[in-house]
Amino acid sequence: MPFAPRPYQLDAIEALRQGWADGHNRLAVVLPTGAGKTVVFSHLAHQMLDSLGGRRALVIAHREELIEQAASKLLAVDPMLRVGIVKAQRDDHQDADVIVASVQTLAVARRREAIKDIGLVIVDECHHAAARTYMDVLRHFGAWDGVPVAGFTATMTRTDGGLAEVWQDVVFRLDILDMISDGYLCDVRGKAITVDTLDLNKVKTRGGDLVDGQLGKALEDSGALDAIAKAYVDHASDRPGVVFTPTVATAQAAAESLRAVGITAAPVWGDMGRDERRATLARYSAGEVQVLTNCMVLTEGFDAPHTSCIVVARPTKSPGLYVQMVGRGLRPAPGKSDALLLDVMGSASRHKLASLVDLTDREVGEASEGKSLREVAEEHVASEKRRQLAAQVTAEEINLFGESTIRWLRTGDGTWFIRLTSAMVLFLARDPGTRLYRMRRWTAADGVQPPREDVARPLAEALAWLEQQARALAPGAFVARQARWRSSPPSPKALGLCRRLGIAVPKGSNAGEVADLIDVNRVGDVLRSLILPAA
């Protein structure tokens, strides 16, 4: 069979079908870029059609390239399938077994209402699914009424949160290190391009990441683009590569800098004419252009396995975005032994930027110059012996809490909590011996109380349940992570309390960060003193 599924792809399909059989219908699969998620959901749709009782499968994507890719892969898996496309002027769904549709088109009520008899929904790049457009579309097609829904992504992160309200569980996750070890992806080596004149401290943050426009100006003003061109000649002169930049102007300027040192380069960007962009990508695939520079248009759906150098000239605080960028260079190809990652770094920054080690969900320590990701991981395992494995929080937990809009904090012994008032705290207690959690409320008056239905739940469910309670019980400005008051200077009263409690406050901390330090200290003391009721 064309595109015969790999063992882990079959495992992902089985995990979804088992999850649906167990009663959860909105399930997600996280596969690294290059793992073939389109192949997985194409085989899933092919397998499921016979069990849908005459109903059809719907694949939802958000970009034209992803729609065309999905349709062609479905036909490659089963040439007898009737695959229809719904986007813009196209409306081929009447006799289709599987419909591949643009989420923008389905956002129009009359377009989605015309599509009937959907028994399976597949969401490509499902980390977008918390957006209101997706929520409306998914609700229309029965995602909250029992219709099985499968989401696929390389990274379950979204800066403004909300994913836990969509996806009930991540039923299958494959780490990039497993893919490298099994030969499905190339190993990757990192090298920093340090630009002393690049001051990222002046770049503001919006929505959890650096502001594109300010970042682009900082790169251009600092001479970073010329430094990138020089580094490319020094370290990657024989490698085809892709440069990620924050703005269209930066992408165009980066291409000019590369051409100035003898590297054939061409920019692509989102609003570029469709024919011109396709022609540029075709020239890159044919080897006529050595380097593509782009303004965040090649993070999803771009497939050029011969790419062996990635330049991250868009420093980011988002591990999810970082994975999307670097993943473009990790597909294996004939004659390709590894990928080279060139990271643009400024002078010492207050920002915690994503780096090579964020490609994996595993704890691998710090990246060493010249070491590949696999070598870094192997060194870490040898030296650390997977220390305190039972106490480590899984990547699933980190991602889910990290993407939430609610102000989750964590005590020193690892308990996640939401402080509602000085006399009320919501927290999660891990169920012994499982990966399930129980929801608890503590009040000064009554101590710890379980909910009326005290059952252990998967993390995503427990998290969403407690967040719903938090919104009902406390003002939004108090429990919201991005509340406006948090970015203001700390009050003298809060700083004085920290001094009395012996809490060290890092220089430059804002009001929110100081409040977090106080809450972690006080709630940690309260929860450590509790004897939790037996499950």
mmCIF file with all atom_site columns, C-alpha atoms in Angstrom, residues 247-422:
data_model
loop_
_atom_site.group_PDB
_atom_site.id
_atom_site.type_symbol
_atom_site.label_atom_id
_atom_site.label_alt_id
_atom_site.label_comp_id
_atom_site.label_asym_id
_atom_site.label_entity_id
_atom_site.label_seq_id
_atom_site.pdbx_PDB_ins_code
_atom_site.Cartn_x
_atom_site.Cartn_y
_atom_site.Cartn_z
_atom_site.occupancy
_atom_site.B_iso_or_equiv
_atom_site.pdbx_formal_charge
_atom_site.auth_seq_id
_atom_site.auth_comp_id
_atom_site.auth_asym_id
_atom_site.auth_atom_id
_atom_site.pdbx_PDB_model_num
ATOM 1   C CA . THR A 1 247 ? 8.653  40.560 9.743  1.00 0.00 ? 247 THR A CA 1
ATOM 2   C CA . VAL A 1 248 ? 8.390  40.716 5.953  1.00 0.00 ? 248 VAL A CA 1
ATOM 3   C CA . ALA A 1 249 ? 10.938 43.537 5.866  1.00 0.00 ? 249 ALA A CA 1
ATOM 4   C CA . THR A 1 250 ? 13.407 41.450 7.863  1.00 0.00 ? 250 THR A CA 1
ATOM 5   C CA . ALA A 1 251 ? 12.917 38.457 5.571  1.00 0.00 ? 251 ALA A CA 1
ATOM 6   C CA . GLN A 1 252 ? 13.612 40.624 2.529  1.00 0.00 ? 252 GLN A CA 1
ATOM 7   C CA . ALA A 1 253 ? 16.632 42.277 4.151  1.00 0.00 ? 253 ALA A CA 1
ATOM 8   C CA . ALA A 1 254 ? 18.017 38.911 5.277  1.00 0.00 ? 254 ALA A CA 1
ATOM 9   C CA . ALA A 1 255 ? 17.854 37.645 1.687  1.00 0.00 ? 255 ALA A CA 1
ATOM 10  C CA . GLU A 1 256 ? 19.750 40.739 0.530  1.00 0.00 ? 256 GLU A CA 1
ATOM 11  C CA . SER A 1 257 ? 22.464 40.188 3.145  1.00 0.00 ? 257 SER A CA 1
ATOM 12  C CA . LEU A 1 258 ? 22.879 36.558 2.080  1.00 0.00 ? 258 LEU A CA 1
ATOM 13  C CA . ARG A 1 259 ? 23.064 37.482 -1.606 1.00 0.00 ? 259 ARG A CA 1
ATOM 14  C CA . ALA A 1 260 ? 25.713 40.070 -0.762 1.00 0.00 ? 260 ALA A CA 1
ATOM 15  C CA . VAL A 1 261 ? 28.043 37.298 0.468  1.00 0.00 ? 261 VAL A CA 1
ATOM 16  C CA . GLY A 1 262 ? 27.400 35.014 -2.497 1.00 0.00 ? 262 GLY A CA 1
ATOM 17  C CA . ILE A 1 263 ? 24.536 32.851 -1.168 1.00 0.00 ? 263 ILE A CA 1
ATOM 18  C CA . THR A 1 264 ? 21.551 32.548 -3.522 1.00 0.00 ? 264 THR A CA 1
ATOM 19  C CA . ALA A 1 265 ? 18.576 33.514 -1.363 1.00 0.00 ? 265 ALA A CA 1
ATOM 20  C CA . ALA A 1 266 ? 14.933 34.452 -1.867 1.00 0.00 ? 266 ALA A CA 1
ATOM 21  C CA . PRO A 1 267 ? 12.254 35.693 0.555  1.00 0.00 ? 267 PRO A CA 1
ATOM 22  C CA . VAL A 1 268 ? 8.699  34.367 0.931  1.00 0.00 ? 268 VAL A CA 1
ATOM 23  C CA . TRP A 1 269 ? 5.888  35.784 3.068  1.00 0.00 ? 269 TRP A CA 1
ATOM 24  C CA . GLY A 1 270 ? 2.195  35.340 3.725  1.00 0.00 ? 270 GLY A CA 1
ATOM 25  C CA . ASP A 1 271 ? 0.765  38.090 1.492  1.00 0.00 ? 271 ASP A CA 1
ATOM 26  C CA . MET A 1 272 ? 3.107  37.283 -1.390 1.00 0.00 ? 272 MET A CA 1
ATOM 27  C CA . GLY A 1 273 ? 1.298  36.441 -4.640 1.00 0.00 ? 273 GLY A CA 1
ATOM 28  C CA . ARG A 1 274 ? 0.352  32.755 -4.720 1.00 0.00 ? 274 ARG A CA 1
ATOM 29  C CA . ASP A 1 275 ? 2.032  32.056 -8.071 1.00 0.00 ? 275 ASP A CA 1
ATOM 30  C CA . GLU A 1 276 ? 5.195  33.926 -7.107 1.00 0.00 ? 276 GLU A CA 1
ATOM 31  C CA . ARG A 1 277 ? 5.445  32.067 -3.807 1.00 0.00 ? 277 ARG A CA 1
ATOM 32  C CA . ARG A 1 278 ? 4.924  28.686 -5.474 1.00 0.00 ? 278 ARG A CA 1
ATOM 33  C CA . ALA A 1 279 ? 7.566  29.538 -8.067 1.00 0.00 ? 279 ALA A CA 1
ATOM 34  C CA . THR A 1 280 ? 10.045 30.550 -5.355 1.00 0.00 ? 280 THR A CA 1
ATOM 35  C CA . LEU A 1 281 ? 9.435  27.347 -3.381 1.00 0.00 ? 281 LEU A CA 1
ATOM 36  C CA . ALA A 1 282 ? 9.853  25.327 -6.578 1.00 0.00 ? 282 ALA A CA 1
ATOM 37  C CA . ARG A 1 283 ? 13.217 27.019 -7.258 1.00 0.00 ? 283 ARG A CA 1
ATOM 38  C CA . TYR A 1 284 ? 14.305 26.115 -3.720 1.00 0.00 ? 284 TYR A CA 1
ATOM 39  C CA . SER A 1 285 ? 13.236 22.486 -4.154 1.00 0.00 ? 285 SER A CA 1
ATOM 40  C CA . ALA A 1 286 ? 15.142 22.362 -7.471 1.00 0.00 ? 286 ALA A CA 1
ATOM 41  C CA . GLY A 1 287 ? 18.325 23.731 -5.879 1.00 0.00 ? 287 GLY A CA 1
ATOM 42  C CA . GLU A 1 288 ? 18.281 26.996 -7.826 1.00 0.00 ? 288 GLU A CA 1
ATOM 43  C CA . VAL A 1 289 ? 17.903 28.905 -4.530 1.00 0.00 ? 289 VAL A CA 1
ATOM 44  C CA . GLN A 1 290 ? 20.088 27.797 -1.621 1.00 0.00 ? 290 GLN A CA 1
ATOM 45  C CA . VAL A 1 291 ? 18.324 29.661 1.189  1.00 0.00 ? 291 VAL A CA 1
ATOM 46  C CA . LEU A 1 292 ? 14.715 30.712 1.747  1.00 0.00 ? 292 LEU A CA 1
ATOM 47  C CA . THR A 1 293 ? 14.096 33.590 4.126  1.00 0.00 ? 293 THR A CA 1
ATOM 48  C CA . ASN A 1 294 ? 10.548 33.830 5.395  1.00 0.00 ? 294 ASN A CA 1
ATOM 49  C CA . CYS A 1 295 ? 8.257  35.704 7.721  1.00 0.00 ? 295 CYS A CA 1
ATOM 50  C CA . MET A 1 296 ? 6.687  32.819 9.633  1.00 0.00 ? 296 MET A CA 1
ATOM 51  C CA . VAL A 1 297 ? 5.002  31.301 6.573  1.00 0.00 ? 297 VAL A CA 1
ATOM 52  C CA . LEU A 1 298 ? 6.946  28.024 6.547  1.00 0.00 ? 298 LEU A CA 1
ATOM 53  C CA . THR A 1 299 ? 6.250  26.879 10.114 1.00 0.00 ? 299 THR A CA 1
ATOM 54  C CA . GLU A 1 300 ? 3.407  24.564 9.048  1.00 0.00 ? 300 GLU A CA 1
ATOM 55  C CA . GLY A 1 301 ? 2.792  22.490 5.944  1.00 0.00 ? 301 GLY A CA 1
ATOM 56  C CA . PHE A 1 302 ? 6.178  23.150 4.295  1.00 0.00 ? 302 PHE A CA 1
ATOM 57  C CA . ASP A 1 303 ? 7.880  19.959 3.181  1.00 0.00 ? 303 ASP A CA 1
ATOM 58  C CA . ALA A 1 304 ? 11.426 20.145 1.781  1.00 0.00 ? 304 ALA A CA 1
ATOM 59  C CA . PRO A 1 305 ? 13.432 17.229 3.231  1.00 0.00 ? 305 PRO A CA 1
ATOM 60  C CA . HIS A 1 306 ? 16.712 18.368 1.677  1.00 0.00 ? 306 HIS A CA 1
ATOM 61  C CA . THR A 1 307 ? 16.731 21.381 4.035  1.00 0.00 ? 307 THR A CA 1
ATOM 62  C CA . SER A 1 308 ? 19.710 20.853 6.345  1.00 0.00 ? 308 SER A CA 1
ATOM 63  C CA . CYS A 1 309 ? 20.154 24.269 7.993  1.00 0.00 ? 309 CYS A CA 1
ATOM 64  C CA . ILE A 1 310 ? 17.619 26.254 9.999  1.00 0.00 ? 310 ILE A CA 1
ATOM 65  C CA . VAL A 1 311 ? 18.355 29.820 11.087 1.00 0.00 ? 311 VAL A CA 1
ATOM 66  C CA . VAL A 1 312 ? 16.145 31.059 13.914 1.00 0.00 ? 312 VAL A CA 1
ATOM 67  C CA . ALA A 1 313 ? 16.397 34.801 13.327 1.00 0.00 ? 313 ALA A CA 1
ATOM 68  C CA . ARG A 1 314 ? 13.127 35.134 15.190 1.00 0.00 ? 314 ARG A CA 1
ATOM 69  C CA . PRO A 1 315 ? 14.158 34.609 18.842 1.00 0.00 ? 315 PRO A CA 1
ATOM 70  C CA . THR A 1 316 ? 11.108 33.329 20.711 1.00 0.00 ? 316 THR A CA 1
ATOM 71  C CA . LYS A 1 317 ? 9.940  32.526 24.214 1.00 0.00 ? 317 LYS A CA 1
ATOM 72  C CA . SER A 1 318 ? 7.537  29.910 22.830 1.00 0.00 ? 318 SER A CA 1
ATOM 73  C CA . PRO A 1 319 ? 8.880  26.336 22.743 1.00 0.00 ? 319 PRO A CA 1
ATOM 74  C CA . GLY A 1 320 ? 5.967  25.426 20.478 1.00 0.00 ? 320 GLY A CA 1
ATOM 75  C CA . LEU A 1 321 ? 6.892  27.996 17.841 1.00 0.00 ? 321 LEU A CA 1
ATOM 76  C CA . TYR A 1 322 ? 10.550 27.031 18.152 1.00 0.00 ? 322 TYR A CA 1
ATOM 77  C CA . VAL A 1 323 ? 9.727  23.361 17.498 1.00 0.00 ? 323 VAL A CA 1
ATOM 78  C CA . GLN A 1 324 ? 7.657  24.335 14.452 1.00 0.00 ? 324 GLN A CA 1
ATOM 79  C CA . MET A 1 325 ? 10.575 26.303 13.006 1.00 0.00 ? 325 MET A CA 1
ATOM 80  C CA . VAL A 1 326 ? 13.401 23.859 13.654 1.00 0.00 ? 326 VAL A CA 1
ATOM 81  C CA . GLY A 1 327 ? 11.287 20.861 12.653 1.00 0.00 ? 327 GLY A CA 1
ATOM 82  C CA . ARG A 1 328 ? 11.425 22.062 9.037  1.00 0.00 ? 328 ARG A CA 1
ATOM 83  C CA . GLY A 1 329 ? 15.033 20.897 8.846  1.00 0.00 ? 329 GLY A CA 1
ATOM 84  C CA . LEU A 1 330 ? 14.849 17.483 10.488 1.00 0.00 ? 330 LEU A CA 1
ATOM 85  C CA . ARG A 1 331 ? 13.362 15.277 7.764  1.00 0.00 ? 331 ARG A CA 1
ATOM 86  C CA . PRO A 1 332 ? 15.871 12.746 6.415  1.00 0.00 ? 332 PRO A CA 1
ATOM 87  C CA . ALA A 1 333 ? 16.983 12.906 2.789  1.00 0.00 ? 333 ALA A CA 1
ATOM 88  C CA . PRO A 1 334 ? 19.611 11.149 0.638  1.00 0.00 ? 334 PRO A CA 1
ATOM 89  C CA . GLY A 1 335 ? 23.092 12.366 1.526  1.00 0.00 ? 335 GLY A CA 1
ATOM 90  C CA . LYS A 1 336 ? 21.879 14.262 4.582  1.00 0.00 ? 336 LYS A CA 1
ATOM 91  C CA . SER A 1 337 ? 23.565 13.166 7.825  1.00 0.00 ? 337 SER A CA 1
ATOM 92  C CA . ASP A 1 338 ? 22.289 15.846 10.211 1.00 0.00 ? 338 ASP A CA 1
ATOM 93  C CA . ALA A 1 339 ? 20.773 19.300 10.447 1.00 0.00 ? 339 ALA A CA 1
ATOM 94  C CA . LEU A 1 340 ? 22.499 22.456 11.626 1.00 0.00 ? 340 LEU A CA 1
ATOM 95  C CA . LEU A 1 341 ? 20.611 24.964 13.766 1.00 0.00 ? 341 LEU A CA 1
ATOM 96  C CA . LEU A 1 342 ? 21.900 28.545 13.857 1.00 0.00 ? 342 LEU A CA 1
ATOM 97  C CA . ASP A 1 343 ? 20.312 30.454 16.751 1.00 0.00 ? 343 ASP A CA 1
ATOM 98  C CA . VAL A 1 344 ? 20.510 34.246 16.732 1.00 0.00 ? 344 VAL A CA 1
ATOM 99  C CA . MET A 1 345 ? 21.290 35.448 20.247 1.00 0.00 ? 345 MET A CA 1
ATOM 100 C CA . GLY A 1 346 ? 21.625 38.962 21.599 1.00 0.00 ? 346 GLY A CA 1
ATOM 101 C CA . SER A 1 347 ? 23.448 40.314 24.599 1.00 0.00 ? 347 SER A CA 1
ATOM 102 C CA . ALA A 1 348 ? 22.373 38.912 27.977 1.00 0.00 ? 348 ALA A CA 1
ATOM 103 C CA . SER A 1 349 ? 18.589 39.013 28.006 1.00 0.00 ? 349 SER A CA 1
ATOM 104 C CA . ARG A 1 350 ? 15.930 39.050 30.697 1.00 0.00 ? 350 ARG A CA 1
ATOM 105 C CA . HIS A 1 351 ? 13.832 36.884 28.385 1.00 0.00 ? 351 HIS A CA 1
ATOM 106 C CA . LYS A 1 352 ? 13.918 33.094 28.697 1.00 0.00 ? 352 LYS A CA 1
ATOM 107 C CA . LEU A 1 353 ? 14.281 32.126 25.045 1.00 0.00 ? 353 LEU A CA 1
ATOM 108 C CA . ALA A 1 354 ? 13.549 28.708 23.599 1.00 0.00 ? 354 ALA A CA 1
ATOM 109 C CA . SER A 1 355 ? 16.658 26.785 22.538 1.00 0.00 ? 355 SER A CA 1
ATOM 110 C CA . LEU A 1 356 ? 17.858 23.434 21.199 1.00 0.00 ? 356 LEU A CA 1
ATOM 111 C CA . VAL A 1 357 ? 16.867 21.499 24.328 1.00 0.00 ? 357 VAL A CA 1
ATOM 112 C CA . ASP A 1 358 ? 13.238 22.666 23.921 1.00 0.00 ? 358 ASP A CA 1
ATOM 113 C CA . LEU A 1 359 ? 12.911 20.410 20.885 1.00 0.00 ? 359 LEU A CA 1
ATOM 114 C CA . THR A 1 360 ? 12.407 17.478 23.226 1.00 0.00 ? 360 THR A CA 1
ATOM 115 C CA . ASP A 1 361 ? 9.965  17.067 26.096 1.00 0.00 ? 361 ASP A CA 1
ATOM 116 C CA . ARG A 1 362 ? 12.637 15.202 28.038 1.00 0.00 ? 362 ARG A CA 1
ATOM 117 C CA . GLU A 1 363 ? 14.907 16.669 30.671 1.00 0.00 ? 363 GLU A CA 1
ATOM 118 C CA . VAL A 1 364 ? 18.278 16.895 28.913 1.00 0.00 ? 364 VAL A CA 1
ATOM 119 C CA . GLY A 1 365 ? 20.114 19.671 30.725 1.00 0.00 ? 365 GLY A CA 1
ATOM 120 C CA . GLU A 1 366 ? 21.922 22.469 28.926 1.00 0.00 ? 366 GLU A CA 1
ATOM 121 C CA . ALA A 1 367 ? 22.920 22.327 25.262 1.00 0.00 ? 367 ALA A CA 1
ATOM 122 C CA . SER A 1 368 ? 26.664 22.246 24.623 1.00 0.00 ? 368 SER A CA 1
ATOM 123 C CA . GLU A 1 369 ? 28.157 24.063 21.646 1.00 0.00 ? 369 GLU A CA 1
ATOM 124 C CA . GLY A 1 370 ? 28.757 21.599 18.841 1.00 0.00 ? 370 GLY A CA 1
ATOM 125 C CA . LYS A 1 371 ? 26.888 18.734 20.514 1.00 0.00 ? 371 LYS A CA 1
ATOM 126 C CA . SER A 1 372 ? 23.906 17.225 18.757 1.00 0.00 ? 372 SER A CA 1
ATOM 127 C CA . LEU A 1 373 ? 20.567 16.916 20.524 1.00 0.00 ? 373 LEU A CA 1
ATOM 128 C CA . ARG A 1 374 ? 21.002 13.164 20.788 1.00 0.00 ? 374 ARG A CA 1
ATOM 129 C CA . GLU A 1 375 ? 24.502 13.552 22.257 1.00 0.00 ? 375 GLU A CA 1
ATOM 130 C CA . VAL A 1 376 ? 23.234 16.129 24.771 1.00 0.00 ? 376 VAL A CA 1
ATOM 131 C CA . ALA A 1 377 ? 20.451 13.750 25.809 1.00 0.00 ? 377 ALA A CA 1
ATOM 132 C CA . GLU A 1 378 ? 22.779 10.760 26.137 1.00 0.00 ? 378 GLU A CA 1
ATOM 133 C CA . GLU A 1 379 ? 25.220 12.758 28.253 1.00 0.00 ? 379 GLU A CA 1
ATOM 134 C CA . HIS A 1 380 ? 22.414 13.877 30.512 1.00 0.00 ? 380 HIS A CA 1
ATOM 135 C CA . VAL A 1 381 ? 21.050 10.373 31.007 1.00 0.00 ? 381 VAL A CA 1
ATOM 136 C CA . ALA A 1 382 ? 24.535 9.093  31.823 1.00 0.00 ? 382 ALA A CA 1
ATOM 137 C CA . SER A 1 383 ? 25.229 11.830 34.391 1.00 0.00 ? 383 SER A CA 1
ATOM 138 C CA . GLU A 1 384 ? 21.811 12.273 35.968 1.00 0.00 ? 384 GLU A CA 1
ATOM 139 C CA . LYS A 1 385 ? 20.487 8.670  35.920 1.00 0.00 ? 385 LYS A CA 1
ATOM 140 C CA . ARG A 1 386 ? 17.030 10.096 35.376 1.00 0.00 ? 386 ARG A CA 1
ATOM 141 C CA . ARG A 1 387 ? 17.092 11.641 38.840 1.00 0.00 ? 387 ARG A CA 1
ATOM 142 C CA . GLN A 1 388 ? 13.907 11.758 40.858 1.00 0.00 ? 388 GLN A CA 1
ATOM 143 C CA . LEU A 1 389 ? 11.841 10.392 37.972 1.00 0.00 ? 389 LEU A CA 1
ATOM 144 C CA . ALA A 1 390 ? 8.740  10.030 40.095 1.00 0.00 ? 390 ALA A CA 1
ATOM 145 C CA . ALA A 1 391 ? 8.851  13.708 41.042 1.00 0.00 ? 391 ALA A CA 1
ATOM 146 C CA . GLN A 1 392 ? 9.259  15.084 37.530 1.00 0.00 ? 392 GLN A CA 1
ATOM 147 C CA . VAL A 1 393 ? 6.272  16.661 35.892 1.00 0.00 ? 393 VAL A CA 1
ATOM 148 C CA . THR A 1 394 ? 5.605  15.262 32.433 1.00 0.00 ? 394 THR A CA 1
ATOM 149 C CA . ALA A 1 395 ? 5.771  17.445 29.347 1.00 0.00 ? 395 ALA A CA 1
ATOM 150 C CA . GLU A 1 396 ? 2.004  17.101 29.016 1.00 0.00 ? 396 GLU A CA 1
ATOM 151 C CA . GLU A 1 397 ? 1.552  18.809 32.374 1.00 0.00 ? 397 GLU A CA 1
ATOM 152 C CA . ILE A 1 398 ? 4.019  21.568 31.572 1.00 0.00 ? 398 ILE A CA 1
ATOM 153 C CA . ASN A 1 399 ? 2.358  22.290 28.231 1.00 0.00 ? 399 ASN A CA 1
ATOM 154 C CA . LEU A 1 400 ? -1.187 22.284 29.595 1.00 0.00 ? 400 LEU A CA 1
ATOM 155 C CA . PHE A 1 401 ? -0.411 24.551 32.546 1.00 0.00 ? 401 PHE A CA 1
ATOM 156 C CA . GLY A 1 402 ? 1.845  26.752 30.425 1.00 0.00 ? 402 GLY A CA 1
ATOM 157 C CA . GLU A 1 403 ? -0.860 27.432 27.832 1.00 0.00 ? 403 GLU A CA 1
ATOM 158 C CA . SER A 1 404 ? -3.624 28.212 30.319 1.00 0.00 ? 404 SER A CA 1
ATOM 159 C CA . THR A 1 405 ? -5.051 31.732 30.653 1.00 0.00 ? 405 THR A CA 1
ATOM 160 C CA . ILE A 1 406 ? -5.541 31.113 34.384 1.00 0.00 ? 406 ILE A CA 1
ATOM 161 C CA . ARG A 1 407 ? -2.861 32.046 36.918 1.00 0.00 ? 407 ARG A CA 1
ATOM 162 C CA . TRP A 1 408 ? -1.652 28.584 37.947 1.00 0.00 ? 408 TRP A CA 1
ATOM 163 C CA . LEU A 1 409 ? 1.194  28.439 40.476 1.00 0.00 ? 409 LEU A CA 1
ATOM 164 C CA . ARG A 1 410 ? 3.172  25.543 41.873 1.00 0.00 ? 410 ARG A CA 1
ATOM 165 C CA . THR A 1 411 ? 4.404  24.920 45.387 1.00 0.00 ? 411 THR A CA 1
ATOM 166 C CA . GLY A 1 412 ? 7.949  23.827 46.099 1.00 0.00 ? 412 GLY A CA 1
ATOM 167 C CA . ASP A 1 413 ? 6.860  20.193 46.406 1.00 0.00 ? 413 ASP A CA 1
ATOM 168 C CA . GLY A 1 414 ? 5.132  20.251 43.000 1.00 0.00 ? 414 GLY A CA 1
ATOM 169 C CA . THR A 1 415 ? 1.445  20.880 43.788 1.00 0.00 ? 415 THR A CA 1
ATOM 170 C CA . TRP A 1 416 ? -0.357 23.027 41.182 1.00 0.00 ? 416 TRP A CA 1
ATOM 171 C CA . PHE A 1 417 ? -2.849 25.511 42.656 1.00 0.00 ? 417 PHE A CA 1
ATOM 172 C CA . ILE A 1 418 ? -4.997 28.578 41.974 1.00 0.00 ? 418 ILE A CA 1
ATOM 173 C CA . ARG A 1 419 ? -5.259 31.069 44.842 1.00 0.00 ? 419 ARG A CA 1
ATOM 174 C CA . LEU A 1 420 ? -8.708 32.666 44.848 1.00 0.00 ? 420 LEU A CA 1
ATOM 175 C CA . THR A 1 421 ? -8.543 34.658 48.102 1.00 0.00 ? 421 THR A CA 1
ATOM 176 C CA . SER A 1 422 ? -6.414 34.653 51.216 1.00 0.00 ? 422 SER A CA 1
#
